[in-house]
mmCIF file with all atom_site columns, C-alpha atoms in Angstrom:
data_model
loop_
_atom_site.group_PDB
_atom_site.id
_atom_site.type_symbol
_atom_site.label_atom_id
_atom_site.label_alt_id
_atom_site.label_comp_id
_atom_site.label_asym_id
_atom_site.label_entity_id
_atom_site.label_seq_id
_atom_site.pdbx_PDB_ins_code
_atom_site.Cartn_x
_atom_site.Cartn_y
_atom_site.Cartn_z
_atom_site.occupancy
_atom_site.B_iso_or_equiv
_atom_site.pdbx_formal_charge
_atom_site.auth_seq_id
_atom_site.auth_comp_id
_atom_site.auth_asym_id
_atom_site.auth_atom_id
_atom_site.pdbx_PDB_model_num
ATOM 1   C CA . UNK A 1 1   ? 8.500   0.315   -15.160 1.00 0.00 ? 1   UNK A CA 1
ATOM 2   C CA . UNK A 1 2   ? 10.323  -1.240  -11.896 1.00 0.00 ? 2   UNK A CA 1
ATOM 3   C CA . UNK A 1 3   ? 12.915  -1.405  -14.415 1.00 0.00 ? 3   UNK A CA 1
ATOM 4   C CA . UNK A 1 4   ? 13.340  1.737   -15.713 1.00 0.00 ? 4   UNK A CA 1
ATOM 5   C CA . UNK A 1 5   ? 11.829  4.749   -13.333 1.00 0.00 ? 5   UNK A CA 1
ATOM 6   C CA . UNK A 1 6   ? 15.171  5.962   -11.483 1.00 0.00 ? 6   UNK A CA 1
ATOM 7   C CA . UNK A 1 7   ? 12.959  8.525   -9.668  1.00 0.00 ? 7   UNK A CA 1
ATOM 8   C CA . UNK A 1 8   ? 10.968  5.594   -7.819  1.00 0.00 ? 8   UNK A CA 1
ATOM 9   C CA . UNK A 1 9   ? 14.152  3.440   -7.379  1.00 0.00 ? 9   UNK A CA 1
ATOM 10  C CA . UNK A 1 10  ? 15.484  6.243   -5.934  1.00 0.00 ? 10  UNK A CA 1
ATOM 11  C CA . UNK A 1 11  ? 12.409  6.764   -2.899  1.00 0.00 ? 11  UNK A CA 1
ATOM 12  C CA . UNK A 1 12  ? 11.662  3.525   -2.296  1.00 0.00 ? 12  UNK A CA 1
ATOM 13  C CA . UNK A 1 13  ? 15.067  1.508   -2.771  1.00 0.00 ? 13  UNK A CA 1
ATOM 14  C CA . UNK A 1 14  ? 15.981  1.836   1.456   1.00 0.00 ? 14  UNK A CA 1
ATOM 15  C CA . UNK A 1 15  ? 12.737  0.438   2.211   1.00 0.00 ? 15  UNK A CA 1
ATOM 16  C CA . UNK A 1 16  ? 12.544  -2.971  -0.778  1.00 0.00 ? 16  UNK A CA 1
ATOM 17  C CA . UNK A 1 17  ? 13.429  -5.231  1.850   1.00 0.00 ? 17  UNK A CA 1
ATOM 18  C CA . UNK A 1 18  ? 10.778  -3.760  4.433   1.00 0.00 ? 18  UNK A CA 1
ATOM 19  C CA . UNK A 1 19  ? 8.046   -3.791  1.825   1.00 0.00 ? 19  UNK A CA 1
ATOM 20  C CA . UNK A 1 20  ? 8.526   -7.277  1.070   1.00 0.00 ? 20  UNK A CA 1
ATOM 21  C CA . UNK A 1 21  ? 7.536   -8.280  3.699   1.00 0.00 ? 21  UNK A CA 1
ATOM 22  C CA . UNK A 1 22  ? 4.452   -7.030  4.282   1.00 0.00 ? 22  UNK A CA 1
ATOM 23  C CA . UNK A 1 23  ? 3.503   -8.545  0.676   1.00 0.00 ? 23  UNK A CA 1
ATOM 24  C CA . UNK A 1 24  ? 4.279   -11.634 2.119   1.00 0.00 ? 24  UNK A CA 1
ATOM 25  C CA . UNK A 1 25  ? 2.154   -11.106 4.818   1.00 0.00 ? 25  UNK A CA 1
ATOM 26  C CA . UNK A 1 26  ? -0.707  -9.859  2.860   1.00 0.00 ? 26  UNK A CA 1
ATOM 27  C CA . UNK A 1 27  ? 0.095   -13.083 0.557   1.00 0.00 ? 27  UNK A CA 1
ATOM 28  C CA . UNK A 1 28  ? -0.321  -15.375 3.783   1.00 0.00 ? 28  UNK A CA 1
ATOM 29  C CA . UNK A 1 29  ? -4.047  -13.520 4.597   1.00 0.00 ? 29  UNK A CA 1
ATOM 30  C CA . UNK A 1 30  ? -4.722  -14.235 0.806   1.00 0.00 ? 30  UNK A CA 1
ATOM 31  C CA . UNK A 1 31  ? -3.860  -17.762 1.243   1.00 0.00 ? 31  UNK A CA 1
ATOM 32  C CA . UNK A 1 32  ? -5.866  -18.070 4.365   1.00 0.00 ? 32  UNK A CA 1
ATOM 33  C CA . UNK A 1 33  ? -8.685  -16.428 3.521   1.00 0.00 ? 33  UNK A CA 1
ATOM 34  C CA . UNK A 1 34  ? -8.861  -18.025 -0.374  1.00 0.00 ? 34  UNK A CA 1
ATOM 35  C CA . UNK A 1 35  ? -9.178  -14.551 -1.880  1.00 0.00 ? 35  UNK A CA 1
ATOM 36  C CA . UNK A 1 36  ? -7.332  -12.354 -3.793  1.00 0.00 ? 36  UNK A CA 1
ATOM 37  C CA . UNK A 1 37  ? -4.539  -9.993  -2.573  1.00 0.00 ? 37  UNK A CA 1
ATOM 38  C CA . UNK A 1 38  ? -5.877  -7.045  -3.840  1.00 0.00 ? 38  UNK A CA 1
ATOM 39  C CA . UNK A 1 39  ? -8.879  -7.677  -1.893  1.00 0.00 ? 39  UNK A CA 1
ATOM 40  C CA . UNK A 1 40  ? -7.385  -8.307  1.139   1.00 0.00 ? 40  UNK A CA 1
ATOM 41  C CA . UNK A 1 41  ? -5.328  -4.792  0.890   1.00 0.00 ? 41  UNK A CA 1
ATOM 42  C CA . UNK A 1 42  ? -8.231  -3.152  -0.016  1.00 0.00 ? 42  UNK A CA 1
ATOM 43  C CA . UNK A 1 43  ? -10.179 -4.344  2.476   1.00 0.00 ? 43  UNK A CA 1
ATOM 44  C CA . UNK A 1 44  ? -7.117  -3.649  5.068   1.00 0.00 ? 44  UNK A CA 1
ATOM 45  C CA . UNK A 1 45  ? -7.436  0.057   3.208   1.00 0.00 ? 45  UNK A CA 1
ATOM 46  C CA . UNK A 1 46  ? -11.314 0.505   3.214   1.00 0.00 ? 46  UNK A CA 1
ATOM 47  C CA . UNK A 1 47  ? -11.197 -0.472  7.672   1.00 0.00 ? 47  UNK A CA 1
ATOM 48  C CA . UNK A 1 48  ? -8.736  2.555   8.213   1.00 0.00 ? 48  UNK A CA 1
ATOM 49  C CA . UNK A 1 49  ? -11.177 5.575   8.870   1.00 0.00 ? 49  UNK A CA 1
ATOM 50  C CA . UNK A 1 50  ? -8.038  7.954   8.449   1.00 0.00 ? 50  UNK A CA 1
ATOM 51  C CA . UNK A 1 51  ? -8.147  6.804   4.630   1.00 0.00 ? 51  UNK A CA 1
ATOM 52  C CA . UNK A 1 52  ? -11.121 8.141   3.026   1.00 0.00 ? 52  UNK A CA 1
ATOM 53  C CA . UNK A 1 53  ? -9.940  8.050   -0.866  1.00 0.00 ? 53  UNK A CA 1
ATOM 54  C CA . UNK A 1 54  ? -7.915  5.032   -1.652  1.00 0.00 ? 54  UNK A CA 1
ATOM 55  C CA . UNK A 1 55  ? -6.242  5.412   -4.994  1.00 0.00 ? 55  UNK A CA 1
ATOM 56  C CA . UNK A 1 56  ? -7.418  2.279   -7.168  1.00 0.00 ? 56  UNK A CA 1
ATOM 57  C CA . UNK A 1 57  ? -5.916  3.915   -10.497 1.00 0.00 ? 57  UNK A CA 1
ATOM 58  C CA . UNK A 1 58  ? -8.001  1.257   -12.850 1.00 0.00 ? 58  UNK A CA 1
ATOM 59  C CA . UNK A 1 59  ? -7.846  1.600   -16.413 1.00 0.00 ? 59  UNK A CA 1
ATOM 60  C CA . UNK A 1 60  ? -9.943  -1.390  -17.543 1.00 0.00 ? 60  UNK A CA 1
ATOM 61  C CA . UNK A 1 61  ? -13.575 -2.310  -16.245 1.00 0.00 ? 61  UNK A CA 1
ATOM 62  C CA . UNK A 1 62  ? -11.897 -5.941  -14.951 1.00 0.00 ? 62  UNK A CA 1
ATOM 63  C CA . UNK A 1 63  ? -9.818  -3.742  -12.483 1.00 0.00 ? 63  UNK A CA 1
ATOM 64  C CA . UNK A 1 64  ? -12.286 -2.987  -10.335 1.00 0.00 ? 64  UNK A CA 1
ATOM 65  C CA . UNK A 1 65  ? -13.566 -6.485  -9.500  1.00 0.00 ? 65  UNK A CA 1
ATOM 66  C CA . UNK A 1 66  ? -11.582 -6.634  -6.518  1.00 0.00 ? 66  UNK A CA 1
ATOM 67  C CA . UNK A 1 67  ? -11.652 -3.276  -5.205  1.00 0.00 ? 67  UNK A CA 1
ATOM 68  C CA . UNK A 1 68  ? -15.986 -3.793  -5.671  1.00 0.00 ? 68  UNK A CA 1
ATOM 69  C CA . UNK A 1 69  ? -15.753 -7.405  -4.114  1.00 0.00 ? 69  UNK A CA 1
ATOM 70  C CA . UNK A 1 70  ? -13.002 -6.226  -0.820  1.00 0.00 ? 70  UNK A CA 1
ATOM 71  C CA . UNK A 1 71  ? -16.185 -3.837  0.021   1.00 0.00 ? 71  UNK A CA 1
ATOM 72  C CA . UNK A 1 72  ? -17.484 -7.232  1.256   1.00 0.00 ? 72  UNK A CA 1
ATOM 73  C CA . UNK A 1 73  ? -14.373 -8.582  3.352   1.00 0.00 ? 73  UNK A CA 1
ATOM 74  C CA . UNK A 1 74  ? -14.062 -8.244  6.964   1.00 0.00 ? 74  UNK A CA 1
ATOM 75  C CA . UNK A 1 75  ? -10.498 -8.935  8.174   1.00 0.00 ? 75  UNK A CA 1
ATOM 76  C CA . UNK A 1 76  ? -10.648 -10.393 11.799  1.00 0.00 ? 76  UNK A CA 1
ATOM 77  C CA . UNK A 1 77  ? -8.433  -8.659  14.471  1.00 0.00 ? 77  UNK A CA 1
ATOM 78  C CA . UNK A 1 78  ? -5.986  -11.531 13.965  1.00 0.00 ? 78  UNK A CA 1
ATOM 79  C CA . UNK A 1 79  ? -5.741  -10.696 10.314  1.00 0.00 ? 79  UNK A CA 1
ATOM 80  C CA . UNK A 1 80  ? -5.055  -7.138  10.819  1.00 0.00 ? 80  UNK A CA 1
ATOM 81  C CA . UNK A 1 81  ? -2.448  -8.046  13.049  1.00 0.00 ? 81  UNK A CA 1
ATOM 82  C CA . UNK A 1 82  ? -0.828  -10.299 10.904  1.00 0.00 ? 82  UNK A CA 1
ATOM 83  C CA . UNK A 1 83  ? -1.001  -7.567  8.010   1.00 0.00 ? 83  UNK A CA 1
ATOM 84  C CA . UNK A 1 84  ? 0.431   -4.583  10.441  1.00 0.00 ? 84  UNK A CA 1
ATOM 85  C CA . UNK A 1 85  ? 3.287   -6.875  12.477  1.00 0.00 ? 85  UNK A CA 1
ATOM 86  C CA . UNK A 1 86  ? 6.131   -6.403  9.165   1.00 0.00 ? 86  UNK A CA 1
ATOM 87  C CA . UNK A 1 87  ? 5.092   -2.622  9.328   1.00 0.00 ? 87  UNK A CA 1
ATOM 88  C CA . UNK A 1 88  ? 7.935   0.134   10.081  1.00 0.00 ? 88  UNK A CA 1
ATOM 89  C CA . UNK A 1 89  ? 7.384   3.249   10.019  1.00 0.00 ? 89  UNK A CA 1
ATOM 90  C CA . UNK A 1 90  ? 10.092  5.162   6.989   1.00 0.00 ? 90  UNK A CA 1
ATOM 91  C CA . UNK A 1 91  ? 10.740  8.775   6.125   1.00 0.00 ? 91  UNK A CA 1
ATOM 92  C CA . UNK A 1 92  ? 8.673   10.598  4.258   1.00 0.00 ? 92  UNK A CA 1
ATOM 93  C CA . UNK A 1 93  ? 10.424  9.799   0.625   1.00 0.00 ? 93  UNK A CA 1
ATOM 94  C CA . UNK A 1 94  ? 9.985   12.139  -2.522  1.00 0.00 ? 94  UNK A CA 1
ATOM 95  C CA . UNK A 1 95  ? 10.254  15.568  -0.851  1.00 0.00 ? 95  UNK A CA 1
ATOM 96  C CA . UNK A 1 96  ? 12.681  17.698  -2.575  1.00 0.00 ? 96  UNK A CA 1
ATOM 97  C CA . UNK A 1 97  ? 14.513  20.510  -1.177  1.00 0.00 ? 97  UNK A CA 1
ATOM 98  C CA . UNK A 1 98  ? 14.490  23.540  -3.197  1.00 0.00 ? 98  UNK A CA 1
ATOM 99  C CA . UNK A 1 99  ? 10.738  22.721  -4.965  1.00 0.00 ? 99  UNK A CA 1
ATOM 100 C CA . UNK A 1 100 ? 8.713   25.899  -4.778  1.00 0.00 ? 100 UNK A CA 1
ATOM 101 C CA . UNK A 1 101 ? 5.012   25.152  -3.458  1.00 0.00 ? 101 UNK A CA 1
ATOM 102 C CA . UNK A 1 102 ? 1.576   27.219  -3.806  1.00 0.00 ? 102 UNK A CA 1
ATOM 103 C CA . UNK A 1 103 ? 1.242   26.973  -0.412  1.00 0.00 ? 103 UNK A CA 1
ATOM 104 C CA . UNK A 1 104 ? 2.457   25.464  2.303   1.00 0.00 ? 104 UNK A CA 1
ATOM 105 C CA . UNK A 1 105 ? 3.728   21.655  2.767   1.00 0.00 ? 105 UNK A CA 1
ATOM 106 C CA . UNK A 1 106 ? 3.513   19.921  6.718   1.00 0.00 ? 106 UNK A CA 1
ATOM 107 C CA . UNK A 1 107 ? 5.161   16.489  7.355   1.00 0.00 ? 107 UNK A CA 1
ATOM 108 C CA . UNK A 1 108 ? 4.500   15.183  10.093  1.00 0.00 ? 108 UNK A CA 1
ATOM 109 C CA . UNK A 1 109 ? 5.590   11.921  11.489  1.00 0.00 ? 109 UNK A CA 1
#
């Protein structure tokens, strides 16, 4: 799909460089840790009060092994750190001009 959806290239393309980076960082807490990456994100996800419906998007049974398992990860405060340092903030990407809305559509930053 990386491969062929021009929309996505399109939003995220200024920030590939950015965003590689923090996999690598959530690849070096997976390596330290000895679990799985998708654990440590979700467990980086599930200690954010702010986010109270992560999107897991599973289509097989298997898929949820280590969204179930993260529940039981703790990061410490050095982890977190490590996982937040490659961070920058980027414009909200996606938002068209000229799309007509129900209702009305806030960004803040």
């Amino acid at each position: 799909r990386s491969e062929t959806d021009q929309f996505s290239r399109l939003i995220y393309e200024a920030t590939v460089e950015q965003n590689r980076k923090i996999v690598e960082a959530v690849a070096q807490v997976s390596s330290d840790r000895g679990l799985p990456m998708a654990q440590i994100a979700m467990a980086w996800l599930l200690g954010k009060p702010g986010i109270t419906a992560p999107i897991v998007g599973a289509t097989k049974i298997e898929q949820l092994t280590d969204p179930i398992a993260a529940l039981d990860v703790k990061l410490s405060d050095k982890d977190i750190a490590k996982l937040e340092a490659p961070y920058v903030s980027a414009p909200v990407a996606g938002l068209l001009e000229g799309i007509q809305f129900i209702g009305p559509v806030t960004v803040k930053n």
